[in-house]
Coordinates of N, CA and C in Angstrom, one line a residue:
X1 N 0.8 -1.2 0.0 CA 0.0 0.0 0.0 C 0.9 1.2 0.0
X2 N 0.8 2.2 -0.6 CA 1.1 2.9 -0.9 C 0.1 4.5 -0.9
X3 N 0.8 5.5 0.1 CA 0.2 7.1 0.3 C 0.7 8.0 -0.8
X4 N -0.8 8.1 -1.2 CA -0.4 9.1 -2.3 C -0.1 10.7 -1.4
X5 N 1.4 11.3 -2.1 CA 1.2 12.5 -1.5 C 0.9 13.9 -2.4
X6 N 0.1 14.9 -1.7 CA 0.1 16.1 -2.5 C 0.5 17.5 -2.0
X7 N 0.5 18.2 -2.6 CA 0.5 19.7 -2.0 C -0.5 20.0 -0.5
X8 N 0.3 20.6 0.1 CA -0.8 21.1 1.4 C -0.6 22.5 1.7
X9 N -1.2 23.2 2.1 CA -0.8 24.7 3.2 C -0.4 24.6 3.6
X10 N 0.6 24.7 4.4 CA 1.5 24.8 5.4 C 0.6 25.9 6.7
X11 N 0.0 25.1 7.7 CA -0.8 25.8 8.6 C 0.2 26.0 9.9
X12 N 0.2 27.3 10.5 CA 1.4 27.4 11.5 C 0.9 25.9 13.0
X13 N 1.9 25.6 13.2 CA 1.8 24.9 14.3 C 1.6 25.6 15.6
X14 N 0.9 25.2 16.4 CA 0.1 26.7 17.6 C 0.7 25.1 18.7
X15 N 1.4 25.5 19.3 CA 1.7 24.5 20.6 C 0.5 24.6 21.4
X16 N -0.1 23.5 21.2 CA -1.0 23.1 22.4 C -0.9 23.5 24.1
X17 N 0.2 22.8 23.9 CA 0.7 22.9 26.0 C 0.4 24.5 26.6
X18 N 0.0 25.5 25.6 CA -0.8 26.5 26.4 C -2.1 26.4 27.2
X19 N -3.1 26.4 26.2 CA -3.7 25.4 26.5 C -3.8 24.6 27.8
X20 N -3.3 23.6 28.1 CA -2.7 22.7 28.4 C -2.7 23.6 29.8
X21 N -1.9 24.3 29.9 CA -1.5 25.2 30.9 C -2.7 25.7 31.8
X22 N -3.5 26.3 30.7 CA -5.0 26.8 31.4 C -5.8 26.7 32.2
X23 N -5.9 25.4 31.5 CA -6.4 23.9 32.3 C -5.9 24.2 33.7
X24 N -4.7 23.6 33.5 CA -3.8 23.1 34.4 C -4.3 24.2 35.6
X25 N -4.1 25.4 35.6 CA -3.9 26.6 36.4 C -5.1 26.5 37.0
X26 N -6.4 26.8 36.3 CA -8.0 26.9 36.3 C -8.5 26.0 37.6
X27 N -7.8 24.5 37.1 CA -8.3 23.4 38.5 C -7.0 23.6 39.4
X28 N -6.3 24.9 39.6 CA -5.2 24.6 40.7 C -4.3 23.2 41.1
X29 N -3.8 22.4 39.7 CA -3.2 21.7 39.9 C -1.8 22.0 40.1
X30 N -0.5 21.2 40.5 CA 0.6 21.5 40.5 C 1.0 21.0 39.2
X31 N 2.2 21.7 38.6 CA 3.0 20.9 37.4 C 4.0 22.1 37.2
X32 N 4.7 21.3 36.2 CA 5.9 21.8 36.0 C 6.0 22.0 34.5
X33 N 6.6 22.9 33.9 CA 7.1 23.2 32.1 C 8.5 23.4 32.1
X34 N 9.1 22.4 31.6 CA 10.3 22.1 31.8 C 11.4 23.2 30.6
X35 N 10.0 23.2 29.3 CA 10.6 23.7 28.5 C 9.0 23.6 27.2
X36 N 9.4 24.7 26.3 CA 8.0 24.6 25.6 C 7.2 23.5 25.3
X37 N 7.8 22.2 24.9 CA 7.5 21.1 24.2 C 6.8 19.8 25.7
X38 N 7.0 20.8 26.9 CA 6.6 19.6 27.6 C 6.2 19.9 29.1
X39 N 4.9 19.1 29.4 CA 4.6 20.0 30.7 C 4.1 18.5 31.3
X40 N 4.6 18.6 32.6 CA 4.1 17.3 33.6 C 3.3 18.1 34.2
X41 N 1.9 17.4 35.2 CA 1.3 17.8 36.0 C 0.8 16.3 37.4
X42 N 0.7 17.1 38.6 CA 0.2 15.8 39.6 C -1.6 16.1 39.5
X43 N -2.1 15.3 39.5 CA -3.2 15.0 40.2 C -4.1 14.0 40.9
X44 N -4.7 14.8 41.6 CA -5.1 14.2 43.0 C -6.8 13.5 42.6
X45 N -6.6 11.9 42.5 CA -8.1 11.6 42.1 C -8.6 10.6 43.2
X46 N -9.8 10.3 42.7 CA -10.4 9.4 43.9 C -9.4 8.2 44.5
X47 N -8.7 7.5 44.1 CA -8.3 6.1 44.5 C -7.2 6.3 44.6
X48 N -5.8 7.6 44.0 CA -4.6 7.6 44.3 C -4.5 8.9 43.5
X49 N -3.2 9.5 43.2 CA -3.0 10.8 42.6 C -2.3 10.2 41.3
X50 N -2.3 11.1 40.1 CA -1.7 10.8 39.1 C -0.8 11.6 38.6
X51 N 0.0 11.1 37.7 CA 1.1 11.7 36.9 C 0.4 12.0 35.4
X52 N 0.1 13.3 34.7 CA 0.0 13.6 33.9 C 1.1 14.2 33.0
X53 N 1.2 13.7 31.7 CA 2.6 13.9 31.0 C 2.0 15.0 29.8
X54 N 2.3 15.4 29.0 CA 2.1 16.5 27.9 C 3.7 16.6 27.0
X55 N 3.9 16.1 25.8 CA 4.5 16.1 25.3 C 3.9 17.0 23.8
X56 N 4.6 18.0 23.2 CA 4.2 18.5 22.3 C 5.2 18.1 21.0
X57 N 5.2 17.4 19.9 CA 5.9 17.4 18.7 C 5.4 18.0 17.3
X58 N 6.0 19.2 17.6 CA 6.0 20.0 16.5 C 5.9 19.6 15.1
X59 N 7.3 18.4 15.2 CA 7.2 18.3 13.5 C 6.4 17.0 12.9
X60 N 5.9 16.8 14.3 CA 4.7 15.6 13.7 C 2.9 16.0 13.9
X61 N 3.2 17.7 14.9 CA 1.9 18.2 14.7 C 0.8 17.4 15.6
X62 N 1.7 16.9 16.6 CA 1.0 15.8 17.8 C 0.9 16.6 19.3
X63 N 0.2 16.1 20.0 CA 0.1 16.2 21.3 C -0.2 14.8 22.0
X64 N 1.3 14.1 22.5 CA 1.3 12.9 23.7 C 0.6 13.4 24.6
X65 N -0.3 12.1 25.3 CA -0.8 12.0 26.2 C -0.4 11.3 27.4
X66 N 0.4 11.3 28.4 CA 0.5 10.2 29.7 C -0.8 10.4 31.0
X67 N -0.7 9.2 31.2 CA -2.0 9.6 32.7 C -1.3 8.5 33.5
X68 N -0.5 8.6 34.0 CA -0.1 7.3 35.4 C -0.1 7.2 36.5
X69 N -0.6 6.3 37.0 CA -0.7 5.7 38.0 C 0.4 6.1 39.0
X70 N 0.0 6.6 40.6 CA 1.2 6.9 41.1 C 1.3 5.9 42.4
X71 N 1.6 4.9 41.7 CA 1.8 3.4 42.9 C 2.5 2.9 41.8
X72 N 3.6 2.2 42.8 CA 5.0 1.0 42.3 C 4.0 -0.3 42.1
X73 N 4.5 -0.8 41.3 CA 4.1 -2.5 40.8 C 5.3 -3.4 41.3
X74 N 5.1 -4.4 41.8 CA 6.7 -5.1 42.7 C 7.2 -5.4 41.2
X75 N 8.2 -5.7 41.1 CA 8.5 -6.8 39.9 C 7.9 -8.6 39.6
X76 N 7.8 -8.7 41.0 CA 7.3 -10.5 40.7 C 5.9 -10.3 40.6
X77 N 4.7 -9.2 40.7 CA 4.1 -9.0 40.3 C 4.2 -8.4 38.8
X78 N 4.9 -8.0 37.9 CA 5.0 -7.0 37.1 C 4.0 -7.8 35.9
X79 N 4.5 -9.1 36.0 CA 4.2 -10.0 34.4 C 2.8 -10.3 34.7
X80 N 1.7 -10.4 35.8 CA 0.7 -10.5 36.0 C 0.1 -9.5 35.2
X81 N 0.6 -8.4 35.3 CA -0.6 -7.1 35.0 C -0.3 -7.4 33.0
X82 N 0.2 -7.8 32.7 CA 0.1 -7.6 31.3 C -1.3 -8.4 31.0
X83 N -1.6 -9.4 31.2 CA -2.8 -10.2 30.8 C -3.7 -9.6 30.9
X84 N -3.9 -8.3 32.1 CA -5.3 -7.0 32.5 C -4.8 -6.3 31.8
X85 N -3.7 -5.6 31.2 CA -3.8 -4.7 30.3 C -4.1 -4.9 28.9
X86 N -3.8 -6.2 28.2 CA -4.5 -6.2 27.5 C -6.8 -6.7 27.2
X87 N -6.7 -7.1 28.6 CA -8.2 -7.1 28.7 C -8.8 -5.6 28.8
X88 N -8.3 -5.0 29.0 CA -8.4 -3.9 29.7 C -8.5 -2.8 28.3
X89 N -7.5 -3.2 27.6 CA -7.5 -2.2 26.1 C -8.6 -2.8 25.1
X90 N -9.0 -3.7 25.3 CA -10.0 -4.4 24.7 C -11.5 -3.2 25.1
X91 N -11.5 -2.6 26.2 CA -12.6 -2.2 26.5 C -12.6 -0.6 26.3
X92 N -12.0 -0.2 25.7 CA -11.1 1.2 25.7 C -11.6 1.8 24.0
X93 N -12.3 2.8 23.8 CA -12.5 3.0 22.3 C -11.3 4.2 21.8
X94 N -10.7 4.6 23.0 CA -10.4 5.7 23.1 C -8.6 5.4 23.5
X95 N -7.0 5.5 23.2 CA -6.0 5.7 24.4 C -5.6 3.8 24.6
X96 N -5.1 3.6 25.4 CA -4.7 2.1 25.7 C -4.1 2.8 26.8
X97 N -3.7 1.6 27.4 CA -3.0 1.4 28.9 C -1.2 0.6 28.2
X98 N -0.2 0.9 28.7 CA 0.9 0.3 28.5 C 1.4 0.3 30.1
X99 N 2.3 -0.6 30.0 CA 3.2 -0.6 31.2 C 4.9 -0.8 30.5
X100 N 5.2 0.2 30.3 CA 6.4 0.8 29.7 C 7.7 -0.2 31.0
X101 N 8.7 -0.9 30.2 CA 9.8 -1.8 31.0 C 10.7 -0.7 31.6
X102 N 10.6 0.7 31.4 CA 11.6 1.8 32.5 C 10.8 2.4 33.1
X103 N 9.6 2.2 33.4 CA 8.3 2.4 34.5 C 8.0 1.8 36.0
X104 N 7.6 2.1 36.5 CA 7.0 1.3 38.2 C 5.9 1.0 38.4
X105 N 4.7 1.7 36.8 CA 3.2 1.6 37.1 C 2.7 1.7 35.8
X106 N 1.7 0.9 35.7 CA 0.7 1.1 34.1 C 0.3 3.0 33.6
X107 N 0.5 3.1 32.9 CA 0.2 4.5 32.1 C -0.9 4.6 30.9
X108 N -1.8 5.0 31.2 CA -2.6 5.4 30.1 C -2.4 6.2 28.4
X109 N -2.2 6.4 27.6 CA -1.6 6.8 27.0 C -2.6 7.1 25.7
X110 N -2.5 8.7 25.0 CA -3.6 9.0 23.6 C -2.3 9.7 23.2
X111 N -2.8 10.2 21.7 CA -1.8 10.9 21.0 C -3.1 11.7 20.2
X112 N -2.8 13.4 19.9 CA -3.6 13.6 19.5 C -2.8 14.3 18.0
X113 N -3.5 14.0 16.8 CA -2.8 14.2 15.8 C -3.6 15.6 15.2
X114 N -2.8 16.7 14.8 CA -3.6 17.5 14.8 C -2.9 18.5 12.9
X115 N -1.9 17.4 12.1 CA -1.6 18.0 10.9 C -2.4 18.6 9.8
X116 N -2.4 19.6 9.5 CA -3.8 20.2 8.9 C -4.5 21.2 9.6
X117 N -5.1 21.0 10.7 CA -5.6 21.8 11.8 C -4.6 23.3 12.4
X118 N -5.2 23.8 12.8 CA -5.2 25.4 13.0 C -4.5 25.1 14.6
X119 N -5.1 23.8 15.2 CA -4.3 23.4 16.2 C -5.8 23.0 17.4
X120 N -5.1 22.4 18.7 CA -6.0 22.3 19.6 C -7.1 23.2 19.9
X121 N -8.4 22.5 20.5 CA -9.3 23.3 21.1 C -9.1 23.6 22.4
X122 N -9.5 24.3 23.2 CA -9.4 24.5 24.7 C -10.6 22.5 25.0
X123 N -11.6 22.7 24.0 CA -12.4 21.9 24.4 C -11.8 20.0 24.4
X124 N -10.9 20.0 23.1 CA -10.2 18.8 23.1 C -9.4 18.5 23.7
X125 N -8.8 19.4 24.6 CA -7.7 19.1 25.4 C -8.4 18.8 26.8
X126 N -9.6 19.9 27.2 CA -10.3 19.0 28.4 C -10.8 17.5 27.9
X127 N -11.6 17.3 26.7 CA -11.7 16.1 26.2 C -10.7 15.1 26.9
X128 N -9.7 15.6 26.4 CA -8.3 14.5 26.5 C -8.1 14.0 28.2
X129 N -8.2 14.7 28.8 CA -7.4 15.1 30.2 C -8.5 14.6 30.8
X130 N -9.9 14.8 31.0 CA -11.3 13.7 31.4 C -11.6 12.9 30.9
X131 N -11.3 12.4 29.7 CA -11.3 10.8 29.4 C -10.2 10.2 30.1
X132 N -8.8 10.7 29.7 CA -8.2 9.5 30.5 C -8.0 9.8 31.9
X133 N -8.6 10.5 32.8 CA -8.3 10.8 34.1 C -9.4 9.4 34.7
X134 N -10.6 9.7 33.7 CA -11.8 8.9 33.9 C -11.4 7.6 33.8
X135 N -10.7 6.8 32.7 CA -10.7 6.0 32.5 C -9.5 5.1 33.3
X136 N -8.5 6.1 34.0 CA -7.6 6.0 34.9 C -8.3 5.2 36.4
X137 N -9.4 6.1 36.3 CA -10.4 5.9 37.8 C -11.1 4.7 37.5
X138 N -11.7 4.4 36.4 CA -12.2 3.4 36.0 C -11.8 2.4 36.2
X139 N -10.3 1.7 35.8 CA -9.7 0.3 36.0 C -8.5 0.8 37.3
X140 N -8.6 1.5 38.1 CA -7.7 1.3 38.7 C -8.1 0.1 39.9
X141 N -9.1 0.1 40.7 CA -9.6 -1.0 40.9 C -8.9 -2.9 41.0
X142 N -9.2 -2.6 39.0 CA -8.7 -3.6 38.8 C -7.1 -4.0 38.9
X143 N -6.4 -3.0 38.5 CA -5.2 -3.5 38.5 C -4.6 -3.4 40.2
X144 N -5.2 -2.6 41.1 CA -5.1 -2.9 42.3 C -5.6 -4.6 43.0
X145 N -6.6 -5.1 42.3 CA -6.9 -6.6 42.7 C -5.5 -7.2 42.0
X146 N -5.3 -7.0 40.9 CA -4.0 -8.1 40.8 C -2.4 -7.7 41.8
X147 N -2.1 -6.3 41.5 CA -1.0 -5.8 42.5 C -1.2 -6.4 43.8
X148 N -2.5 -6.1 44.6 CA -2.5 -6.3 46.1 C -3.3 -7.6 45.9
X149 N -3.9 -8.2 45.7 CA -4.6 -9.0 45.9 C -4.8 -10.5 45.3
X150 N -4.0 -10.0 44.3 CA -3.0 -11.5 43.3 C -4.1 -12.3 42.6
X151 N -4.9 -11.6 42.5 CA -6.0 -12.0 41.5 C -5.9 -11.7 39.9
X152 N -6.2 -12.6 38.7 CA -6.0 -13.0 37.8 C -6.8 -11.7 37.0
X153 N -6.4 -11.4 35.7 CA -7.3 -10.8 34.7 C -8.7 -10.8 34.5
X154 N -9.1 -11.8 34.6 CA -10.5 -11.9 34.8 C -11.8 -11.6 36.1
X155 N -10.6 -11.9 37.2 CA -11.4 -11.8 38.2 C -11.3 -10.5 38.8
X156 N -9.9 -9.8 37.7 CA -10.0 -8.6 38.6 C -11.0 -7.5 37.7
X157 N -11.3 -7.3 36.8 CA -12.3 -6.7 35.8 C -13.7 -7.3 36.4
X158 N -14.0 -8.5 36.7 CA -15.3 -8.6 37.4 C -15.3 -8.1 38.6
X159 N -14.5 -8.0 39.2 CA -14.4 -7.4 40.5 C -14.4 -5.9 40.6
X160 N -13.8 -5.2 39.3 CA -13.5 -3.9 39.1 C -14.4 -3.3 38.9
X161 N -15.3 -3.8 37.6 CA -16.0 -3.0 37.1 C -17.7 -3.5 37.5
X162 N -18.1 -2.4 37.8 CA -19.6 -2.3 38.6 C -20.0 -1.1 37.9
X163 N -21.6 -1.1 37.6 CA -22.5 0.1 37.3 C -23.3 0.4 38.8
X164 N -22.6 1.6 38.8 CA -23.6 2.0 40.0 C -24.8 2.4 39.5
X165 N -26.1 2.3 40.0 CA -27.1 2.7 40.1 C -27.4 3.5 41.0
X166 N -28.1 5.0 40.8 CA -28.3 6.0 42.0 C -27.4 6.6 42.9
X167 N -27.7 7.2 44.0 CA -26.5 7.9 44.6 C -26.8 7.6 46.0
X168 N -25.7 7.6 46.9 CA -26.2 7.2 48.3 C -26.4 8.4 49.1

């Protein structure tokens, strides 16, 4: 297979991580901008706090996404969680979950491609940053049954995932 290429406009690239920043400031989170192309942030969610990553690549007109988990996985547990992460991306329309081998915890992970475009919305970027915050909260659960509780792929997704009904 073969991409056919043609002529394009050349649309200025608008770094997102402003943006990004907004956000960031607006809900009084902490983070850090190390340098234009990249901003970490901590946040504080229901089950544990997270590491949010923001990587900006200019010449591919992308914005990386990280959302990690801020709990250590032992090593003799490590090989367990791959079997939930792949159950786990199976249920995901949106991002996947990796557990990167220079890591200590599974990471959520989107890439948003934006070549062509004029650049990010304020609104896509909250998009970004509530889905995977959400879906962070969503399986954490589960991968907490296999870390702590040494339970299998399957039992930890049935154990994890519940529809609540109503409010207490």
């Amino acid at each position: 297979m073969s991409i056919q290429w043609h002529e394009t406009t050349e649309q200025p690239h608008v770094n997102p991580l402003d943006l990004v920043e907004e956000i960031v400031v607006a809900n009084d989170w902490r983070f850090e901008r190390q340098d234009s192309d990249e901003l970490a942030v901590e946040v504080a969610g229901t089950w544990c706090n997270y590491r949010l990553l923001f990587i900006w690549q200019d010449d591919f007109s992308s914005l990386q996404f990280f959302c990690q988990y801020c709990i250590a996985v032992p090593d003799p547990i490590r090989d367990k969680l791959y079997p939930l992460l792949g159950k786990v991306n199976e249920r995901l329309w949106l991002g996947h979950f990796i557990f990167p081998s220079d890591e200590v915890s599974p990471v959520f992970r989107h890439t948003l491609l934006m070549r062509g475009t004029s650049g990010a919305s304020l609104e896509q970027i909250e998009d970004l940053v509530d889905f995977g915050l959400s879906e962070a909260e969503r399986f954490y659960p589960a991968f907490q049954y296999v870390i702590m509780g040494g339970g299998d792929a399957d039992q930890a997704l049935k154990a994890a995932i519940v529809d609540i009904l109503g409010e207490a």
